[in-house]
JSON list of C-alpha atoms and ligand atoms in Angstrom, two decimals:
[
{"chain": "A", "resi": 276, "resn": "UNK", "atom": "CA", "xyz": [0.02, -0.05, -19.21]},
{"chain": "A", "resi": 277, "resn": "UNK", "atom": "CA", "xyz": [1.53, 1.22, -15.96]},
{"chain": "A", "resi": 278, "resn": "UNK", "atom": "CA", "xyz": [4.09, 4.02, -16.32]},
{"chain": "A", "resi": 279, "resn": "UNK", "atom": "CA", "xyz": [7.60, 2.74, -15.52]},
{"chain": "A", "resi": 280, "resn": "UNK", "atom": "CA", "xyz": [7.93, 5.24, -12.68]},
{"chain": "A", "resi": 281, "resn": "UNK", "atom": "CA", "xyz": [5.04, 3.59, -10.80]},
{"chain": "A", "resi": 282, "resn": "UNK", "atom": "CA", "xyz": [5.95, -0.05, -11.37]},
{"chain": "A", "resi": 283, "resn": "UNK", "atom": "CA", "xyz": [7.77, -0.57, -8.04]},
{"chain": "A", "resi": 284, "resn": "UNK", "atom": "CA", "xyz": [4.68, 0.71, -6.19]},
{"chain": "A", "resi": 285, "resn": "UNK", "atom": "CA", "xyz": [2.40, -1.47, -8.34]},
{"chain": "A", "resi": 286, "resn": "UNK", "atom": "CA", "xyz": [4.62, -4.43, -7.53]},
{"chain": "A", "resi": 287, "resn": "UNK", "atom": "CA", "xyz": [3.99, -3.88, -3.80]},
{"chain": "A", "resi": 288, "resn": "UNK", "atom": "CA", "xyz": [0.28, -3.45, -4.56]},
{"chain": "A", "resi": 289, "resn": "UNK", "atom": "CA", "xyz": [0.20, -6.83, -6.27]},
{"chain": "A", "resi": 290, "resn": "UNK", "atom": "CA", "xyz": [1.63, -8.56, -3.19]},
{"chain": "A", "resi": 291, "resn": "UNK", "atom": "CA", "xyz": [-0.53, -6.45, -0.90]},
{"chain": "A", "resi": 292, "resn": "UNK", "atom": "CA", "xyz": [-3.73, -7.54, -2.66]},
{"chain": "A", "resi": 293, "resn": "UNK", "atom": "CA", "xyz": [-2.82, -11.22, -2.32]},
{"chain": "A", "resi": 294, "resn": "UNK", "atom": "CA", "xyz": [-2.05, -10.79, 1.37]},
{"chain": "A", "resi": 295, "resn": "UNK", "atom": "CA", "xyz": [-5.22, -8.74, 1.95]},
{"chain": "A", "resi": 296, "resn": "UNK", "atom": "CA", "xyz": [-7.25, -11.62, 0.52]},
{"chain": "A", "resi": 297, "resn": "UNK", "atom": "CA", "xyz": [-5.44, -14.14, 2.73]},
{"chain": "A", "resi": 298, "resn": "UNK", "atom": "CA", "xyz": [-6.18, -12.00, 5.81]},
{"chain": "A", "resi": 299, "resn": "UNK", "atom": "CA", "xyz": [-9.88, -11.90, 5.02]},
{"chain": "A", "resi": 300, "resn": "UNK", "atom": "CA", "xyz": [-10.05, -15.62, 4.26]},
{"chain": "A", "resi": 301, "resn": "UNK", "atom": "CA", "xyz": [-8.18, -16.42, 7.46]},
{"chain": "A", "resi": 302, "resn": "UNK", "atom": "CA", "xyz": [-10.61, -14.29, 9.45]},
{"chain": "A", "resi": 303, "resn": "UNK", "atom": "CA", "xyz": [-13.52, -16.19, 7.87]},
{"chain": "A", "resi": 304, "resn": "UNK", "atom": "CA", "xyz": [-11.96, -19.55, 8.75]},
{"chain": "A", "resi": 305, "resn": "UNK", "atom": "CA", "xyz": [-11.35, -20.51, 5.12]},
{"chain": "A", "resi": 306, "resn": "UNK", "atom": "CA", "xyz": [-7.59, -21.15, 5.46]},
{"chain": "A", "resi": 307, "resn": "UNK", "atom": "CA", "xyz": [-5.83, -23.70, 7.64]},
{"chain": "A", "resi": 308, "resn": "UNK", "atom": "CA", "xyz": [-4.73, -23.69, 10.37]},
{"chain": "A", "resi": 309, "resn": "UNK", "atom": "CA", "xyz": [-8.02, -22.34, 11.64]},
{"chain": "A", "resi": 310, "resn": "UNK", "atom": "CA", "xyz": [-8.57, -20.63, 14.96]},
{"chain": "A", "resi": 311, "resn": "UNK", "atom": "CA", "xyz": [-6.16, -18.50, 16.90]},
{"chain": "A", "resi": 312, "resn": "UNK", "atom": "CA", "xyz": [-3.03, -20.20, 15.53]},
{"chain": "A", "resi": 313, "resn": "UNK", "atom": "CA", "xyz": [-3.88, -19.32, 11.95]},
{"chain": "A", "resi": 314, "resn": "UNK", "atom": "CA", "xyz": [-4.94, -15.82, 12.90]},
{"chain": "A", "resi": 315, "resn": "UNK", "atom": "CA", "xyz": [-1.61, -15.25, 14.63]},
{"chain": "A", "resi": 316, "resn": "UNK", "atom": "CA", "xyz": [0.32, -16.59, 11.64]},
{"chain": "A", "resi": 317, "resn": "UNK", "atom": "CA", "xyz": [-1.52, -14.25, 9.31]},
{"chain": "A", "resi": 318, "resn": "UNK", "atom": "CA", "xyz": [-1.07, -11.31, 11.69]},
{"chain": "A", "resi": 319, "resn": "UNK", "atom": "CA", "xyz": [2.67, -12.05, 11.73]},
{"chain": "A", "resi": 320, "resn": "UNK", "atom": "CA", "xyz": [2.75, -12.15, 7.95]},
{"chain": "A", "resi": 321, "resn": "UNK", "atom": "CA", "xyz": [0.93, -8.83, 7.74]},
{"chain": "A", "resi": 322, "resn": "UNK", "atom": "CA", "xyz": [3.28, -7.23, 10.28]},
{"chain": "A", "resi": 323, "resn": "UNK", "atom": "CA", "xyz": [6.31, -8.41, 8.33]},
{"chain": "A", "resi": 324, "resn": "UNK", "atom": "CA", "xyz": [4.90, -7.15, 5.03]},
{"chain": "A", "resi": 325, "resn": "UNK", "atom": "CA", "xyz": [4.13, -3.84, 6.69]},
{"chain": "A", "resi": 326, "resn": "UNK", "atom": "CA", "xyz": [7.62, -3.28, 8.07]},
{"chain": "A", "resi": 327, "resn": "UNK", "atom": "CA", "xyz": [9.46, -4.48, 4.96]},
{"chain": "A", "resi": 328, "resn": "UNK", "atom": "CA", "xyz": [7.22, -3.17, 2.21]},
{"chain": "A", "resi": 329, "resn": "UNK", "atom": "CA", "xyz": [4.39, -0.94, 3.29]},
{"chain": "A", "resi": 330, "resn": "UNK", "atom": "CA", "xyz": [6.40, 1.37, 5.53]},
{"chain": "A", "resi": 331, "resn": "UNK", "atom": "CA", "xyz": [8.79, 2.50, 2.79]},
{"chain": "A", "resi": 332, "resn": "UNK", "atom": "CA", "xyz": [5.92, 2.31, 0.29]},
{"chain": "A", "resi": 333, "resn": "UNK", "atom": "CA", "xyz": [3.81, 4.75, 2.34]},
{"chain": "A", "resi": 334, "resn": "UNK", "atom": "CA", "xyz": [6.88, 6.94, 2.82]},
{"chain": "A", "resi": 335, "resn": "UNK", "atom": "CA", "xyz": [7.50, 7.09, -0.95]},
{"chain": "A", "resi": 336, "resn": "UNK", "atom": "CA", "xyz": [3.86, 7.98, -1.57]},
{"chain": "A", "resi": 337, "resn": "UNK", "atom": "CA", "xyz": [3.66, 10.56, 1.23]},
{"chain": "A", "resi": 338, "resn": "UNK", "atom": "CA", "xyz": [7.02, 12.25, 0.60]},
{"chain": "A", "resi": 339, "resn": "UNK", "atom": "CA", "xyz": [7.30, 12.02, -3.19]},
{"chain": "A", "resi": 340, "resn": "UNK", "atom": "CA", "xyz": [4.21, 10.98, -5.14]},
{"chain": "A", "resi": 341, "resn": "UNK", "atom": "CA", "xyz": [1.45, 12.76, -3.21]},
{"chain": "A", "resi": 342, "resn": "UNK", "atom": "CA", "xyz": [3.25, 16.14, -2.89]},
{"chain": "A", "resi": 343, "resn": "UNK", "atom": "CA", "xyz": [4.12, 16.07, -6.59]},
{"chain": "A", "resi": 344, "resn": "UNK", "atom": "CA", "xyz": [0.52, 15.29, -7.53]},
{"chain": "A", "resi": 345, "resn": "UNK", "atom": "CA", "xyz": [-0.91, 17.91, -5.18]},
{"chain": "A", "resi": 346, "resn": "UNK", "atom": "CA", "xyz": [1.21, 20.63, -6.72]},
{"chain": "A", "resi": 347, "resn": "UNK", "atom": "CA", "xyz": [0.89, 19.54, -10.34]},
{"chain": "A", "resi": 348, "resn": "UNK", "atom": "CA", "xyz": [-2.55, 17.91, -10.47]},
{"chain": "A", "resi": 349, "resn": "UNK", "atom": "CA", "xyz": [-4.94, 19.87, -8.21]},
{"chain": "A", "resi": 350, "resn": "UNK", "atom": "CA", "xyz": [-7.86, 17.56, -8.96]},
{"chain": "A", "resi": 351, "resn": "UNK", "atom": "CA", "xyz": [-6.05, 14.80, -7.09]},
{"chain": "A", "resi": 352, "resn": "UNK", "atom": "CA", "xyz": [-6.32, 16.71, -3.78]},
{"chain": "A", "resi": 353, "resn": "UNK", "atom": "CA", "xyz": [-9.52, 15.16, -2.37]},
{"chain": "A", "resi": 354, "resn": "UNK", "atom": "CA", "xyz": [-8.46, 11.67, -3.37]},
{"chain": "A", "resi": 355, "resn": "UNK", "atom": "CA", "xyz": [-5.07, 12.12, -1.69]},
{"chain": "A", "resi": 356, "resn": "UNK", "atom": "CA", "xyz": [-6.78, 13.30, 1.51]},
{"chain": "A", "resi": 357, "resn": "UNK", "atom": "CA", "xyz": [-8.75, 10.02, 1.56]},
{"chain": "A", "resi": 358, "resn": "UNK", "atom": "CA", "xyz": [-5.64, 7.96, 0.82]},
{"chain": "A", "resi": 359, "resn": "UNK", "atom": "CA", "xyz": [-3.75, 9.62, 3.68]},
{"chain": "A", "resi": 360, "resn": "UNK", "atom": "CA", "xyz": [-6.61, 8.76, 6.03]},
{"chain": "A", "resi": 361, "resn": "UNK", "atom": "CA", "xyz": [-6.32, 5.14, 4.87]},
{"chain": "A", "resi": 362, "resn": "UNK", "atom": "CA", "xyz": [-2.58, 5.17, 5.63]},
{"chain": "A", "resi": 363, "resn": "UNK", "atom": "CA", "xyz": [-3.28, 6.46, 9.15]},
{"chain": "A", "resi": 364, "resn": "UNK", "atom": "CA", "xyz": [-6.01, 3.83, 9.71]},
{"chain": "A", "resi": 365, "resn": "UNK", "atom": "CA", "xyz": [-3.76, 1.04, 8.43]},
{"chain": "A", "resi": 366, "resn": "UNK", "atom": "CA", "xyz": [-0.86, 2.14, 10.68]},
{"chain": "A", "resi": 367, "resn": "UNK", "atom": "CA", "xyz": [-3.20, 2.41, 13.64]},
{"chain": "A", "resi": 368, "resn": "UNK", "atom": "CA", "xyz": [-4.73, -1.03, 13.00]},
{"chain": "A", "resi": 369, "resn": "UNK", "atom": "CA", "xyz": [-1.33, -2.63, 12.47]},
{"chain": "A", "resi": 370, "resn": "UNK", "atom": "CA", "xyz": [-0.23, -1.30, 15.85]},
{"chain": "A", "resi": 371, "resn": "UNK", "atom": "CA", "xyz": [-3.18, -3.12, 17.46]},
{"chain": "A", "resi": 372, "resn": "UNK", "atom": "CA", "xyz": [-2.36, -6.54, 15.97]},
{"chain": "A", "resi": 373, "resn": "UNK", "atom": "CA", "xyz": [-0.32, -7.53, 19.02]},
{"chain": "A", "resi": 374, "resn": "UNK", "atom": "CA", "xyz": [-3.30, -7.60, 21.34]},
{"chain": "A", "resi": 375, "resn": "UNK", "atom": "CA", "xyz": [-5.12, -10.91, 20.75]},
{"chain": "A", "resi": 376, "resn": "UNK", "atom": "CA", "xyz": [-8.60, -9.52, 21.47]},
{"chain": "A", "resi": 377, "resn": "UNK", "atom": "CA", "xyz": [-10.76, -9.42, 18.36]},
{"chain": "A", "resi": 378, "resn": "UNK", "atom": "CA", "xyz": [-7.89, -10.49, 16.15]},
{"chain": "A", "resi": 379, "resn": "UNK", "atom": "CA", "xyz": [-10.11, -12.10, 13.51]},
{"chain": "A", "resi": 380, "resn": "UNK", "atom": "CA", "xyz": [-12.22, -9.03, 13.14]},
{"chain": "A", "resi": 381, "resn": "UNK", "atom": "CA", "xyz": [-9.18, -6.74, 13.03]},
{"chain": "A", "resi": 382, "resn": "UNK", "atom": "CA", "xyz": [-7.50, -8.91, 10.38]},
{"chain": "A", "resi": 383, "resn": "UNK", "atom": "CA", "xyz": [-10.64, -8.84, 8.28]},
{"chain": "A", "resi": 384, "resn": "UNK", "atom": "CA", "xyz": [-10.92, -5.06, 8.56]},
{"chain": "A", "resi": 385, "resn": "UNK", "atom": "CA", "xyz": [-7.26, -4.51, 7.73]},
{"chain": "A", "resi": 386, "resn": "UNK", "atom": "CA", "xyz": [-7.46, -6.84, 4.73]},
{"chain": "A", "resi": 387, "resn": "UNK", "atom": "CA", "xyz": [-10.57, -5.10, 3.51]},
{"chain": "A", "resi": 388, "resn": "UNK", "atom": "CA", "xyz": [-9.10, -1.61, 3.96]},
{"chain": "A", "resi": 389, "resn": "UNK", "atom": "CA", "xyz": [-5.79, -2.54, 2.37]},
{"chain": "A", "resi": 390, "resn": "UNK", "atom": "CA", "xyz": [-7.55, -3.94, -0.68]},
{"chain": "A", "resi": 391, "resn": "UNK", "atom": "CA", "xyz": [-9.83, -0.93, -1.12]},
{"chain": "A", "resi": 392, "resn": "UNK", "atom": "CA", "xyz": [-6.89, 1.43, -0.63]},
{"chain": "A", "resi": 393, "resn": "UNK", "atom": "CA", "xyz": [-4.75, -0.31, -3.24]},
{"chain": "A", "resi": 394, "resn": "UNK", "atom": "CA", "xyz": [-7.59, -0.44, -5.74]},
{"chain": "A", "resi": 395, "resn": "UNK", "atom": "CA", "xyz": [-8.22, 3.30, -5.42]},
{"chain": "A", "resi": 396, "resn": "UNK", "atom": "CA", "xyz": [-4.56, 4.04, -6.04]},
{"chain": "A", "resi": 397, "resn": "UNK", "atom": "CA", "xyz": [-4.42, 1.71, -9.03]},
{"chain": "A", "resi": 398, "resn": "UNK", "atom": "CA", "xyz": [-7.76, 2.77, -10.54]},
{"chain": "A", "resi": 399, "resn": "UNK", "atom": "CA", "xyz": [-7.93, 6.47, -9.66]},
{"chain": "A", "resi": 400, "resn": "UNK", "atom": "CA", "xyz": [-4.60, 7.91, -8.51]},
{"chain": "A", "resi": 401, "resn": "UNK", "atom": "CA", "xyz": [-2.16, 6.27, -10.89]},
{"chain": "A", "resi": 402, "resn": "UNK", "atom": "CA", "xyz": [-4.23, 7.01, -14.02]},
{"chain": "A", "resi": 403, "resn": "UNK", "atom": "CA", "xyz": [-4.32, 10.71, -13.02]},
{"chain": "A", "resi": 404, "resn": "UNK", "atom": "CA", "xyz": [-0.54, 10.69, -12.68]},
{"chain": "A", "resi": 405, "resn": "UNK", "atom": "CA", "xyz": [-0.11, 8.97, -16.03]},
{"chain": "A", "resi": 406, "resn": "UNK", "atom": "CA", "xyz": [-2.44, 11.41, -17.71]},
{"chain": "A", "resi": 407, "resn": "UNK", "atom": "CA", "xyz": [-0.88, 14.61, -16.40]},
{"chain": "A", "resi": 408, "resn": "UNK", "atom": "CA", "xyz": [2.80, 14.05, -15.56]},
{"chain": "A", "resi": 409, "resn": "UNK", "atom": "CA", "xyz": [5.23, 14.82, -18.37]},
{"chain": "A", "resi": 410, "resn": "UNK", "atom": "CA", "xyz": [7.76, 12.09, -19.25]},
{"chain": "A", "resi": 411, "resn": "UNK", "atom": "CA", "xyz": [10.49, 14.13, -17.54]},
{"chain": "A", "resi": 412, "resn": "UNK", "atom": "CA", "xyz": [8.43, 14.59, -14.37]},
{"chain": "A", "resi": 413, "resn": "UNK", "atom": "CA", "xyz": [7.49, 10.92, -14.29]},
{"chain": "A", "resi": 414, "resn": "UNK", "atom": "CA", "xyz": [11.14, 9.93, -14.61]},
{"chain": "A", "resi": 415, "resn": "UNK", "atom": "CA", "xyz": [12.23, 12.24, -11.80]},
{"chain": "A", "resi": 416, "resn": "UNK", "atom": "CA", "xyz": [9.41, 11.08, -9.49]},
{"chain": "A", "resi": 417, "resn": "UNK", "atom": "CA", "xyz": [10.17, 7.45, -10.34]},
{"chain": "A", "resi": 418, "resn": "UNK", "atom": "CA", "xyz": [13.84, 7.88, -9.42]},
{"chain": "A", "resi": 419, "resn": "UNK", "atom": "CA", "xyz": [12.99, 9.50, -6.09]},
{"chain": "A", "resi": 420, "resn": "UNK", "atom": "CA", "xyz": [10.53, 6.72, -5.27]},
{"chain": "A", "resi": 421, "resn": "UNK", "atom": "CA", "xyz": [13.18, 4.12, -6.15]},
{"chain": "A", "resi": 422, "resn": "UNK", "atom": "CA", "xyz": [15.66, 5.80, -3.83]},
{"chain": "A", "resi": 423, "resn": "UNK", "atom": "CA", "xyz": [13.35, 5.47, -0.83]},
{"chain": "A", "resi": 424, "resn": "UNK", "atom": "CA", "xyz": [12.41, 1.86, -1.63]},
{"chain": "A", "resi": 425, "resn": "UNK", "atom": "CA", "xyz": [16.03, 0.85, -2.26]},
{"chain": "A", "resi": 426, "resn": "UNK", "atom": "CA", "xyz": [17.18, 2.46, 0.98]},
{"chain": "A", "resi": 427, "resn": "UNK", "atom": "CA", "xyz": [14.64, 0.38, 2.92]},
{"chain": "A", "resi": 428, "resn": "UNK", "atom": "CA", "xyz": [15.42, -2.90, 1.12]},
{"chain": "A", "resi": 429, "resn": "UNK", "atom": "CA", "xyz": [18.93, -2.67, -0.34]},
{"chain": "A", "resi": 430, "resn": "UNK", "atom": "CA", "xyz": [19.23, -6.37, -1.20]},
{"chain": "A", "resi": 431, "resn": "UNK", "atom": "CA", "xyz": [16.11, -6.45, -3.36]},
{"chain": "A", "resi": 432, "resn": "UNK", "atom": "CA", "xyz": [17.46, -3.72, -5.59]},
{"chain": "A", "resi": 433, "resn": "UNK", "atom": "CA", "xyz": [20.69, -5.33, -6.79]},
{"chain": "B", "resi": 758, "resn": "FE2", "atom": "FE1", "xyz": [-1.06, 4.27, -0.33]},
{"chain": "B", "resi": 759, "resn": "FE2", "atom": "FE1", "xyz": [0.26, 2.35, -2.63]}
]
């Protein structure tokens, strides 16, 4: 079972996986409306999810979770390097969603990358944290993550 400190991040992951699948299906023409209209709708949905959820989510990982794990769990270092590269690629791809050229391909790639990224965090990073962090450390990290997420979306935290 997921440690309580990581549940808010796992909650975002759950929604992110569903959206990643929709992006790929849209790009493959498996969801209506098809064509450019559907692609634009899905791009808009991805942009909104990014600004509301993924931005603070990445911030919480980059400022709290990753630094803690780097200092306490040295074997997480290479994995975190990869995950940071994914964050950069996702940010860069998101910034290109406005240009309509190659939108289907870009949506597919972003959906694919987002899914692979989330699965690595859930299957590799989080288990390392749960194995090595003490209950006190996990609680402190969890509170700091909450603070960043609540600051970004105050209404969802009431
Ligand atoms: Fe991440
Ligand atoms: Fe994440």
